[in-house]
Short mmCIF file of C-alpha atoms in Angstrom, two decimals:
data_model
loop_
_atom_site.label_atom_id
_atom_site.label_comp_id
_atom_site.label_asym_id
_atom_site.label_seq_id
_atom_site.Cartn_x
_atom_site.Cartn_y
_atom_site.Cartn_z
CA UNK A 1 137.15 -91.97 53.00
CA UNK A 2 140.00 -91.13 51.10
CA UNK A 3 139.67 -89.16 47.72
CA UNK A 4 141.96 -89.49 45.31
CA UNK A 5 142.39 -88.43 41.53
CA UNK A 6 144.02 -90.87 38.86
CA UNK A 7 144.99 -90.87 35.17
CA UNK A 8 142.75 -93.76 33.27
CA UNK A 9 145.63 -94.15 31.09
CA UNK A 10 148.88 -92.85 32.69
CA UNK A 11 150.90 -93.41 29.72
CA UNK A 12 149.49 -92.35 26.78
CA UNK A 13 150.44 -89.67 24.82
CA UNK A 14 147.80 -87.81 23.91
CA UNK A 15 144.96 -86.60 26.81
CA UNK A 16 143.38 -88.99 28.69
CA UNK A 17 140.29 -89.01 31.20
CA UNK A 18 141.26 -88.01 35.66
CA UNK A 19 138.55 -90.53 37.44
CA UNK A 20 138.04 -89.86 41.12
CA UNK A 21 138.73 -92.82 43.24
CA UNK A 22 136.61 -92.81 46.57
CA UNK A 23 137.64 -95.43 49.12
CA UNK A 24 135.26 -96.06 52.29
CA UNK A 25 135.20 -98.29 54.68
CA UNK A 26 131.49 -100.07 54.80
CA UNK A 27 130.32 -102.37 57.93
CA UNK A 28 128.95 -105.31 58.44
CA UNK A 29 125.44 -105.13 60.39
CA UNK A 30 126.34 -106.86 63.06
CA UNK A 31 129.57 -104.20 63.21
CA UNK A 32 131.85 -106.46 63.41
CA UNK A 33 133.77 -107.09 60.36
CA UNK A 34 134.67 -104.12 57.68
CA UNK A 35 135.11 -104.15 53.71
CA UNK A 36 136.39 -101.58 51.81
CA UNK A 37 134.64 -100.49 48.62
CA UNK A 38 136.39 -98.11 45.93
CA UNK A 39 133.66 -96.55 43.83
CA UNK A 40 135.48 -94.88 40.51
CA UNK A 41 133.97 -91.20 38.77
CA UNK A 42 134.42 -89.74 35.80
CA UNK A 43 134.98 -85.88 36.36
CA UNK A 44 134.74 -85.64 32.48
CA UNK A 45 137.80 -83.68 32.32
CA UNK A 46 140.33 -84.57 30.61
CA UNK A 47 144.67 -83.80 30.27
CA UNK A 48 147.83 -84.72 29.40
CA UNK A 49 149.73 -87.04 31.23
CA UNK A 50 152.89 -84.96 30.74
CA UNK A 51 150.78 -82.07 32.61
CA UNK A 52 149.91 -83.76 35.57
CA UNK A 53 151.34 -84.45 39.31
CA UNK A 54 150.48 -87.75 40.40
CA UNK A 55 151.98 -86.45 44.41
CA UNK A 56 149.82 -83.27 44.30
CA UNK A 57 146.88 -84.39 42.15
CA UNK A 58 146.31 -81.95 40.56
CA UNK A 59 147.34 -80.43 36.91
CA UNK A 60 150.88 -78.71 36.62
CA UNK A 61 150.67 -75.08 36.84
CA UNK A 62 152.53 -74.72 33.85
CA UNK A 63 149.88 -76.51 31.51
CA UNK A 64 147.06 -73.32 29.89
CA UNK A 65 144.06 -73.62 32.19
CA UNK A 66 145.84 -75.08 35.09
CA UNK A 67 143.83 -72.65 37.33
CA UNK A 68 140.78 -73.52 36.11
CA UNK A 69 141.08 -76.85 35.43
CA UNK A 70 141.81 -76.78 39.37
CA UNK A 71 139.41 -75.76 40.75
CA UNK A 72 136.70 -77.33 38.68
CA UNK A 73 138.18 -80.64 40.78
CA UNK A 74 138.42 -79.27 44.10
CA UNK A 75 134.67 -78.48 43.52
CA UNK A 76 134.51 -82.64 42.75
CA UNK A 77 136.04 -83.30 45.60
CA UNK A 78 133.97 -80.43 48.50
CA UNK A 79 131.38 -82.23 46.55
CA UNK A 80 131.73 -86.09 47.16
CA UNK A 81 133.12 -84.94 50.51
CA UNK A 82 129.33 -83.23 50.85
CA UNK A 83 127.87 -86.47 49.33
CA UNK A 84 129.12 -88.55 52.20
CA UNK A 85 128.31 -86.89 55.10
CA UNK A 86 125.09 -86.13 54.42
CA UNK A 87 124.67 -89.89 53.90
CA UNK A 88 127.03 -90.68 57.22
CA UNK A 89 124.18 -88.17 59.12
CA UNK A 90 121.13 -89.56 57.63
CA UNK A 91 122.67 -93.48 58.40
CA UNK A 92 121.72 -94.13 55.12
CA UNK A 93 123.39 -97.89 53.74
CA UNK A 94 123.53 -98.03 49.55
CA UNK A 95 124.22 -101.06 47.19
CA UNK A 96 127.70 -100.61 45.18
CA UNK A 97 125.46 -100.01 42.49
CA UNK A 98 123.05 -97.36 44.23
CA UNK A 99 125.61 -95.67 45.59
CA UNK A 100 128.06 -94.47 42.17
CA UNK A 101 124.54 -93.31 41.05
CA UNK A 102 123.55 -91.22 43.48
CA UNK A 103 127.04 -89.47 43.92
CA UNK A 104 127.63 -89.09 40.47
CA UNK A 105 124.08 -87.28 40.78
CA UNK A 106 124.32 -84.77 43.83
CA UNK A 107 128.83 -84.54 42.28
CA UNK A 108 127.33 -83.41 38.97
CA UNK A 109 123.98 -82.32 39.38
CA UNK A 110 122.70 -84.06 37.08
CA UNK A 111 119.33 -86.94 37.64
CA UNK A 112 120.69 -89.29 34.92
CA UNK A 113 117.73 -90.14 34.45
CA UNK A 114 118.76 -92.96 31.82
CA UNK A 115 121.62 -94.17 32.74
CA UNK A 116 120.12 -94.14 36.63
CA UNK A 117 117.06 -96.30 34.90
CA UNK A 118 119.52 -98.52 32.59
CA UNK A 119 120.99 -100.05 36.08
CA UNK A 120 117.25 -100.22 37.55
CA UNK A 121 116.29 -102.18 35.20
CA UNK A 122 118.88 -104.12 35.11
CA UNK A 123 118.55 -105.10 39.31
CA UNK A 124 114.86 -105.39 38.62
CA UNK A 125 115.77 -107.72 35.27
CA UNK A 126 118.20 -109.79 37.98
CA UNK A 127 115.61 -109.76 40.60
CA UNK A 128 112.70 -111.36 38.00
CA UNK A 129 115.87 -114.41 36.79
CA UNK A 130 116.26 -114.93 40.50
CA UNK A 131 112.63 -117.61 40.25
CA UNK A 132 113.64 -118.31 36.96
CA UNK A 133 116.99 -119.65 36.57
CA UNK A 134 119.16 -121.32 38.55
CA UNK A 135 121.86 -120.15 40.34
CA UNK A 136 124.68 -120.31 38.72
CA UNK A 137 122.51 -118.18 35.31
CA UNK A 138 122.29 -115.45 38.42
CA UNK A 139 125.99 -115.49 38.96
CA UNK A 140 126.32 -114.82 34.86
CA UNK A 141 123.86 -111.99 35.03
CA UNK A 142 125.10 -110.20 38.12
CA UNK A 143 128.97 -110.55 36.52
CA UNK A 144 127.99 -109.05 33.28
CA UNK A 145 126.62 -106.06 35.23
CA UNK A 146 130.10 -105.80 37.21
CA UNK A 147 131.60 -105.75 34.49
CA UNK A 148 129.34 -102.89 32.03
CA UNK A 149 130.35 -100.94 36.45
CA UNK A 150 133.43 -100.84 35.24
CA UNK A 151 132.92 -100.15 31.51
CA UNK A 152 131.16 -97.07 32.72
CA UNK A 153 134.10 -95.39 34.56
CA UNK A 154 135.34 -95.48 30.23
CA UNK A 155 132.31 -95.14 28.75
CA UNK A 156 128.38 -94.08 28.99
CA UNK A 157 126.16 -97.16 30.03
CA UNK A 158 122.83 -97.10 29.54
CA UNK A 159 119.86 -97.87 27.27
CA UNK A 160 120.12 -94.55 24.53
CA UNK A 161 124.18 -95.87 23.68
CA UNK A 162 123.26 -99.38 22.56
CA UNK A 163 124.53 -99.28 19.85
CA UNK A 164 127.12 -101.08 17.17
CA UNK A 165 129.83 -97.84 17.92
CA UNK A 166 129.80 -98.92 22.06
CA UNK A 167 129.17 -102.57 21.02
CA UNK A 168 133.20 -102.59 19.52
CA UNK A 169 134.16 -100.53 22.25
CA UNK A 170 132.29 -103.39 24.98
CA UNK A 171 134.39 -105.95 22.23
CA UNK A 172 136.74 -103.74 22.14
CA UNK A 173 137.02 -103.34 26.14
CA UNK A 174 136.69 -107.34 26.83
CA UNK A 175 139.06 -108.54 24.56
CA UNK A 176 142.48 -106.20 24.84
CA UNK A 177 141.59 -104.94 29.16
CA UNK A 178 140.22 -108.14 30.54
CA UNK A 179 142.14 -110.67 27.49
CA UNK A 180 138.47 -112.59 26.87
CA UNK A 181 138.99 -115.54 24.75
CA UNK A 182 135.81 -114.93 21.65
CA UNK A 183 134.50 -118.19 23.27
CA UNK A 184 133.56 -115.66 26.97
CA UNK A 185 132.98 -112.15 25.16
CA UNK A 186 130.16 -113.67 22.69
CA UNK A 187 128.59 -114.92 25.66
CA UNK A 188 128.28 -111.82 27.62
CA UNK A 189 127.11 -110.31 24.75
CA UNK A 190 124.53 -112.39 24.96
CA UNK A 191 123.61 -112.14 28.16
CA UNK A 192 123.21 -108.42 26.84
CA UNK A 193 121.38 -109.34 24.46
CA UNK A 194 118.63 -110.78 26.56
CA UNK A 195 118.89 -108.07 28.84
CA UNK A 196 118.17 -106.11 26.19
CA UNK A 197 114.80 -108.03 24.51
CA UNK A 198 113.52 -108.02 27.68
CA UNK A 199 113.99 -103.81 27.67
CA UNK A 200 112.34 -104.04 25.16
CA UNK A 201 109.33 -105.82 26.40
CA UNK A 202 109.36 -104.28 29.00
CA UNK A 203 108.89 -100.66 26.52
CA UNK A 204 112.22 -99.52 29.06
CA UNK A 205 113.45 -98.74 25.38
CA UNK A 206 112.45 -98.27 21.93
CA UNK A 207 116.18 -97.64 20.68
CA UNK A 208 117.37 -101.05 18.17
CA UNK A 209 120.38 -100.20 18.13
CA UNK A 210 122.23 -103.43 20.03
CA UNK A 211 120.39 -105.62 17.12
CA UNK A 212 123.44 -104.77 15.47
CA UNK A 213 125.47 -106.25 17.93
CA UNK A 214 127.17 -108.41 15.57
CA UNK A 215 129.40 -111.62 17.39
CA UNK A 216 133.04 -112.62 17.42
CA UNK A 217 134.74 -115.87 15.20
CA UNK A 218 135.14 -118.56 17.09
CA UNK A 219 136.99 -121.23 17.25
CA UNK A 220 134.39 -124.56 17.78
CA UNK A 221 135.27 -126.09 20.91
CA UNK A 222 137.53 -129.57 21.68
CA UNK A 223 135.42 -131.70 23.18
CA UNK A 224 137.62 -133.09 26.00
CA UNK A 225 136.53 -136.11 27.45
CA UNK A 226 137.79 -139.47 29.46
CA UNK A 227 137.93 -142.83 28.68
CA UNK A 228 136.49 -145.55 30.34
CA UNK A 229 139.89 -146.58 31.20
CA UNK A 230 141.09 -142.91 31.91
CA UNK A 231 138.43 -142.76 34.88
CA UNK A 232 138.99 -145.16 36.90
CA UNK A 233 141.96 -144.86 36.61
CA UNK A 234 140.50 -142.19 38.77
CA UNK A 235 138.46 -143.88 40.45
CA UNK A 236 140.63 -146.74 41.43
CA UNK A 237 144.30 -145.06 42.17
CA UNK A 238 146.10 -146.41 44.68
CA UNK A 239 146.95 -143.18 46.77
CA UNK A 240 150.08 -145.49 48.77
CA UNK A 241 152.17 -145.41 45.89
CA UNK A 242 152.59 -141.13 46.74
CA UNK A 243 154.40 -139.82 49.07
CA UNK A 244 151.51 -138.00 50.01
CA UNK A 245 150.51 -137.33 54.10
CA UNK A 246 147.54 -139.16 55.05
CA UNK A 247 144.90 -135.63 55.05
CA UNK A 248 145.95 -134.97 51.45
CA UNK A 249 144.87 -138.00 50.97
CA UNK A 250 141.94 -137.98 52.29
CA UNK A 251 141.45 -134.33 50.53
CA UNK A 252 142.20 -135.78 47.54
CA UNK A 253 139.63 -139.14 47.82
CA UNK A 254 137.26 -137.12 48.32
CA UNK A 255 137.02 -134.61 45.38
CA UNK A 256 138.51 -138.20 43.12
CA UNK A 257 134.55 -139.48 43.99
CA UNK A 258 133.02 -136.54 43.49
CA UNK A 259 134.36 -135.95 39.59
CA UNK A 260 133.70 -139.81 39.46
CA UNK A 261 130.07 -140.26 39.96
CA UNK A 262 129.61 -137.12 37.47
CA UNK A 263 130.92 -138.80 35.49
CA UNK A 264 128.61 -142.21 36.17
CA UNK A 265 125.50 -139.53 36.06
CA UNK A 266 126.45 -136.74 34.09
CA UNK A 267 125.06 -134.68 35.74
CA UNK A 268 126.19 -131.39 36.72
CA UNK A 269 128.41 -129.61 38.97
CA UNK A 270 126.01 -127.77 40.87
CA UNK A 271 123.40 -131.23 41.64
CA UNK A 272 125.89 -133.19 42.52
CA UNK A 273 127.36 -130.84 45.58
CA UNK A 274 123.53 -131.01 46.71
CA UNK A 275 122.41 -134.23 46.75
CA UNK A 276 120.79 -135.69 49.70
CA UNK A 277 119.86 -138.91 50.84
CA UNK A 278 115.90 -138.48 50.00
CA UNK A 279 116.96 -137.36 46.56
CA UNK A 280 118.29 -141.56 46.39
CA UNK A 281 115.91 -144.59 46.11
CA UNK A 282 116.76 -146.96 44.83
CA UNK A 283 119.26 -147.82 41.79
CA UNK A 284 118.07 -144.33 41.09
CA UNK A 285 119.20 -140.86 42.25
CA UNK A 286 116.06 -138.51 41.42
CA UNK A 287 116.47 -134.96 41.35
CA UNK A 288 115.45 -131.66 39.93
CA UNK A 289 118.14 -129.87 38.49
CA UNK A 290 119.54 -126.09 39.52
CA UNK A 291 119.90 -124.73 36.29
CA UNK A 292 117.49 -125.93 34.64
CA UNK A 293 114.51 -127.02 37.87
CA UNK A 294 114.68 -130.01 35.13
CA UNK A 295 113.09 -133.23 36.98
CA UNK A 296 115.05 -136.40 35.89
CA UNK A 297 115.58 -139.61 37.15
CA UNK A 298 118.89 -140.04 36.28
CA UNK A 299 119.61 -145.37 37.33
CA UNK A 300 123.49 -145.74 39.11
CA UNK A 301 125.37 -147.44 37.63
CA UNK A 302 127.52 -150.21 39.70
CA UNK A 303 130.64 -147.80 39.64
CA UNK A 304 127.99 -144.55 41.32
CA UNK A 305 126.46 -147.10 43.97
CA UNK A 306 130.17 -148.03 45.01
CA UNK A 307 131.34 -144.30 45.14
CA UNK A 308 127.53 -143.11 47.36
CA UNK A 309 128.60 -147.21 49.10
CA UNK A 310 131.49 -145.29 50.56
CA UNK A 311 129.06 -142.86 52.39
CA UNK A 312 126.54 -144.44 53.53
CA UNK A 313 127.33 -143.11 57.22
CA UNK A 314 127.40 -140.05 56.88
CA UNK A 315 124.26 -137.05 56.82
CA UNK A 316 124.89 -136.72 53.35
CA UNK A 317 125.37 -139.15 50.02
CA UNK A 318 128.64 -137.84 48.93
CA UNK A 319 130.99 -135.31 50.48
CA UNK A 320 130.40 -131.53 50.54
CA UNK A 321 133.71 -130.04 48.83
CA UNK A 322 134.18 -126.70 47.03
CA UNK A 323 134.90 -126.76 43.30
CA UNK A 324 137.87 -124.55 43.52
CA UNK A 325 138.82 -127.55 45.72
CA UNK A 326 137.89 -130.04 43.10
CA UNK A 327 139.50 -128.68 40.72
CA UNK A 328 142.76 -128.74 42.30
CA UNK A 329 142.36 -131.52 43.32
CA UNK A 330 141.27 -133.85 40.24
CA UNK A 331 144.59 -132.22 38.44
CA UNK A 332 146.38 -133.80 40.72
CA UNK A 333 145.25 -136.73 40.72
CA UNK A 334 144.99 -137.56 36.88
CA UNK A 335 148.55 -136.92 36.78
CA UNK A 336 149.78 -139.25 39.11
CA UNK A 337 147.53 -141.84 37.17
CA UNK A 338 149.17 -140.43 34.59
CA UNK A 339 146.25 -139.04 32.12
CA UNK A 340 149.03 -137.28 30.02
CA UNK A 341 147.82 -137.39 26.34
CA UNK A 342 148.65 -133.93 24.65
CA UNK A 343 145.42 -132.34 23.92
CA UNK A 344 145.68 -129.03 21.26
CA UNK A 345 143.12 -126.15 22.59
CA UNK A 346 142.32 -123.73 19.53
CA UNK A 347 141.64 -120.00 21.39
CA UNK A 348 140.70 -117.20 19.47
CA UNK A 349 140.41 -113.57 21.27
CA UNK A 350 139.30 -111.03 19.17
CA UNK A 351 141.06 -111.74 15.21
CA UNK A 352 143.79 -113.45 16.69
CA UNK A 353 144.07 -117.70 16.91
CA UNK A 354 146.80 -119.43 20.03
CA UNK A 355 147.19 -122.72 19.60
CA UNK A 356 148.51 -124.29 23.00
CA UNK A 357 148.57 -127.89 23.56
CA UNK A 358 148.85 -129.14 27.54
CA UNK A 359 148.03 -133.00 28.65
CA UNK A 360 144.71 -133.83 29.33
CA UNK A 361 145.69 -133.65 33.02
CA UNK A 362 145.71 -130.07 33.38
CA UNK A 363 142.65 -129.38 31.10
CA UNK A 364 140.61 -131.96 34.14
CA UNK A 365 137.95 -129.11 36.02
CA UNK A 366 134.70 -130.36 37.87
CA UNK A 367 132.58 -130.46 33.97
CA UNK A 368 135.10 -132.95 32.00
CA UNK A 369 132.66 -134.85 33.74
CA UNK A 370 129.43 -134.59 32.72
CA UNK A 371 131.04 -134.09 29.33
CA UNK A 372 133.29 -138.29 29.42
CA UNK A 373 129.36 -139.38 30.36
CA UNK A 374 127.73 -138.06 27.16
CA UNK A 375 130.26 -138.44 25.13
CA UNK A 376 130.97 -142.41 25.93
CA UNK A 377 127.43 -142.97 25.84
CA UNK A 378 127.40 -141.40 22.64
CA UNK A 379 130.85 -143.74 21.32
CA UNK A 380 129.12 -147.41 23.00
CA UNK A 381 125.57 -146.80 20.81
CA UNK A 382 123.20 -145.48 23.58
CA UNK A 383 120.67 -142.97 21.27
CA UNK A 384 120.36 -139.70 22.11
CA UNK A 385 117.57 -138.82 23.70
CA UNK A 386 118.20 -140.96 26.22
CA UNK A 387 121.04 -139.21 27.11
CA UNK A 388 119.50 -135.87 26.39
CA UNK A 389 116.37 -137.56 29.57
CA UNK A 390 119.51 -138.26 32.12
CA UNK A 391 121.57 -135.68 31.67
CA UNK A 392 118.70 -132.64 31.80
CA UNK A 393 119.56 -130.93 28.01
CA UNK A 394 116.35 -129.45 26.68
CA UNK A 395 118.68 -127.87 23.00
CA UNK A 396 118.92 -130.27 21.06
CA UNK A 397 121.09 -128.06 19.53
CA UNK A 398 123.73 -128.82 22.72
CA UNK A 399 124.12 -132.50 22.37
CA UNK A 400 124.25 -131.79 18.08
CA UNK A 401 127.75 -130.38 19.00
CA UNK A 402 128.80 -134.50 21.24
CA UNK A 403 127.26 -135.50 18.12
CA UNK A 404 129.95 -134.05 16.09
CA UNK A 405 132.76 -134.18 17.27
CA UNK A 406 132.24 -138.46 18.53
CA UNK A 407 131.19 -138.63 14.59
CA UNK A 408 134.51 -137.80 14.11
CA UNK A 409 136.34 -139.81 16.43
CA UNK A 410 134.99 -142.84 14.91
CA UNK A 411 135.92 -142.53 11.73
CA UNK A 412 139.34 -141.54 13.01
CA UNK A 413 139.25 -144.94 13.95
CA UNK A 414 137.80 -146.86 11.47
CA UNK A 415 140.76 -145.41 9.03
CA UNK A 416 143.16 -146.33 11.51
CA UNK A 417 141.77 -149.33 11.83
CA UNK A 418 140.75 -149.67 8.75
CA UNK A 419 143.68 -147.58 6.47
CA UNK A 420 146.29 -149.24 7.32
CA UNK A 421 149.07 -150.33 4.20
CA UNK A 422 148.45 -154.17 3.36
CA UNK A 423 151.64 -156.50 4.68
CA UNK A 424 154.29 -156.45 0.75
CA UNK A 425 154.52 -160.61 2.14
CA UNK A 426 150.27 -161.42 1.92
CA UNK A 427 149.16 -162.84 -0.58
CA UNK A 428 145.80 -161.25 -1.92
CA UNK A 429 143.51 -165.07 -1.88
#
């Protein structure tokens, strides 16, 4: 067990908060593995960095009020040690959130019921969502909880603190500290609003300050998609032309097939990665989608059936590969296949705009398969309602964003073909 004090902002010209870092080692149930966990606790004490001795972990003696402040810091560490001694003696095991809540309570002698109620409510909210929503959605809520726990080291996080000033402070943290683009910041605030609506319905809070949260401006995202020809250039790329090892070629082929299967079926990665043989019935794939629990029956096109045929003797219809590896490999495969069209992406960070131009292969990851299926289907005249039946979209607003993109593409192509200046030698008949 280690205890150390650090300054929240050691470069600050003004006073900054003194934080206590408690590092402990947690053993697994079988006792064979261990994991380090660091808990950051605000002492609520503030000091100018020039008055702080980091090596000695105390305020410089020359600083006015140093003796009293150092005594308070010593008391905080002693209380933290006492808490951990009691925890070890009782043999209690706490989650990181429970540990942080209880040690703060013990050190400062505050019941901090409002804070505890907030975190307990968030845990209950997440548990309820686990029975109704897909794994990816649950991960987003748990990630938000982690972000709020980090932010609570800077500012109080409880039901009463949810007001426009809290929003501005958290927004600033996301943009400046976490370097999030506005799209990511807004998504996290939407999740927080959903939690607060739930808490209000559960009569856990009467605070309505959170309703004043406003979203940051964000640029309409580019729908990056592959054309049919580009998908085929990936699916049928001859790796023998490249100077790759046999093991690398095998890994690339598996990643390529998984990605292309998404292009030909329009399904999410969560469902593709868990496909089983009993879901394949002839030329159809029937699955209850992980994210929305929506049952869909997907007609399998010839290219999709071709991909499945390559693994007909395996346990699963498709290889089991992590999305991280597929995302990494598909970029290199697309680069080898010459998919290098320049694409400019505009991102908002706070009030600033940032335009980044990359080659298309650099922007590929597993979800591009789904967006390619939808965009190509719309361009080829498939009705949006039919696409939604296949993709499992339940919100027409999502489909409208694709429709707007394809309308722009159609307009651009018509103008390209028909708005050419006539040849001066041509005669009008």
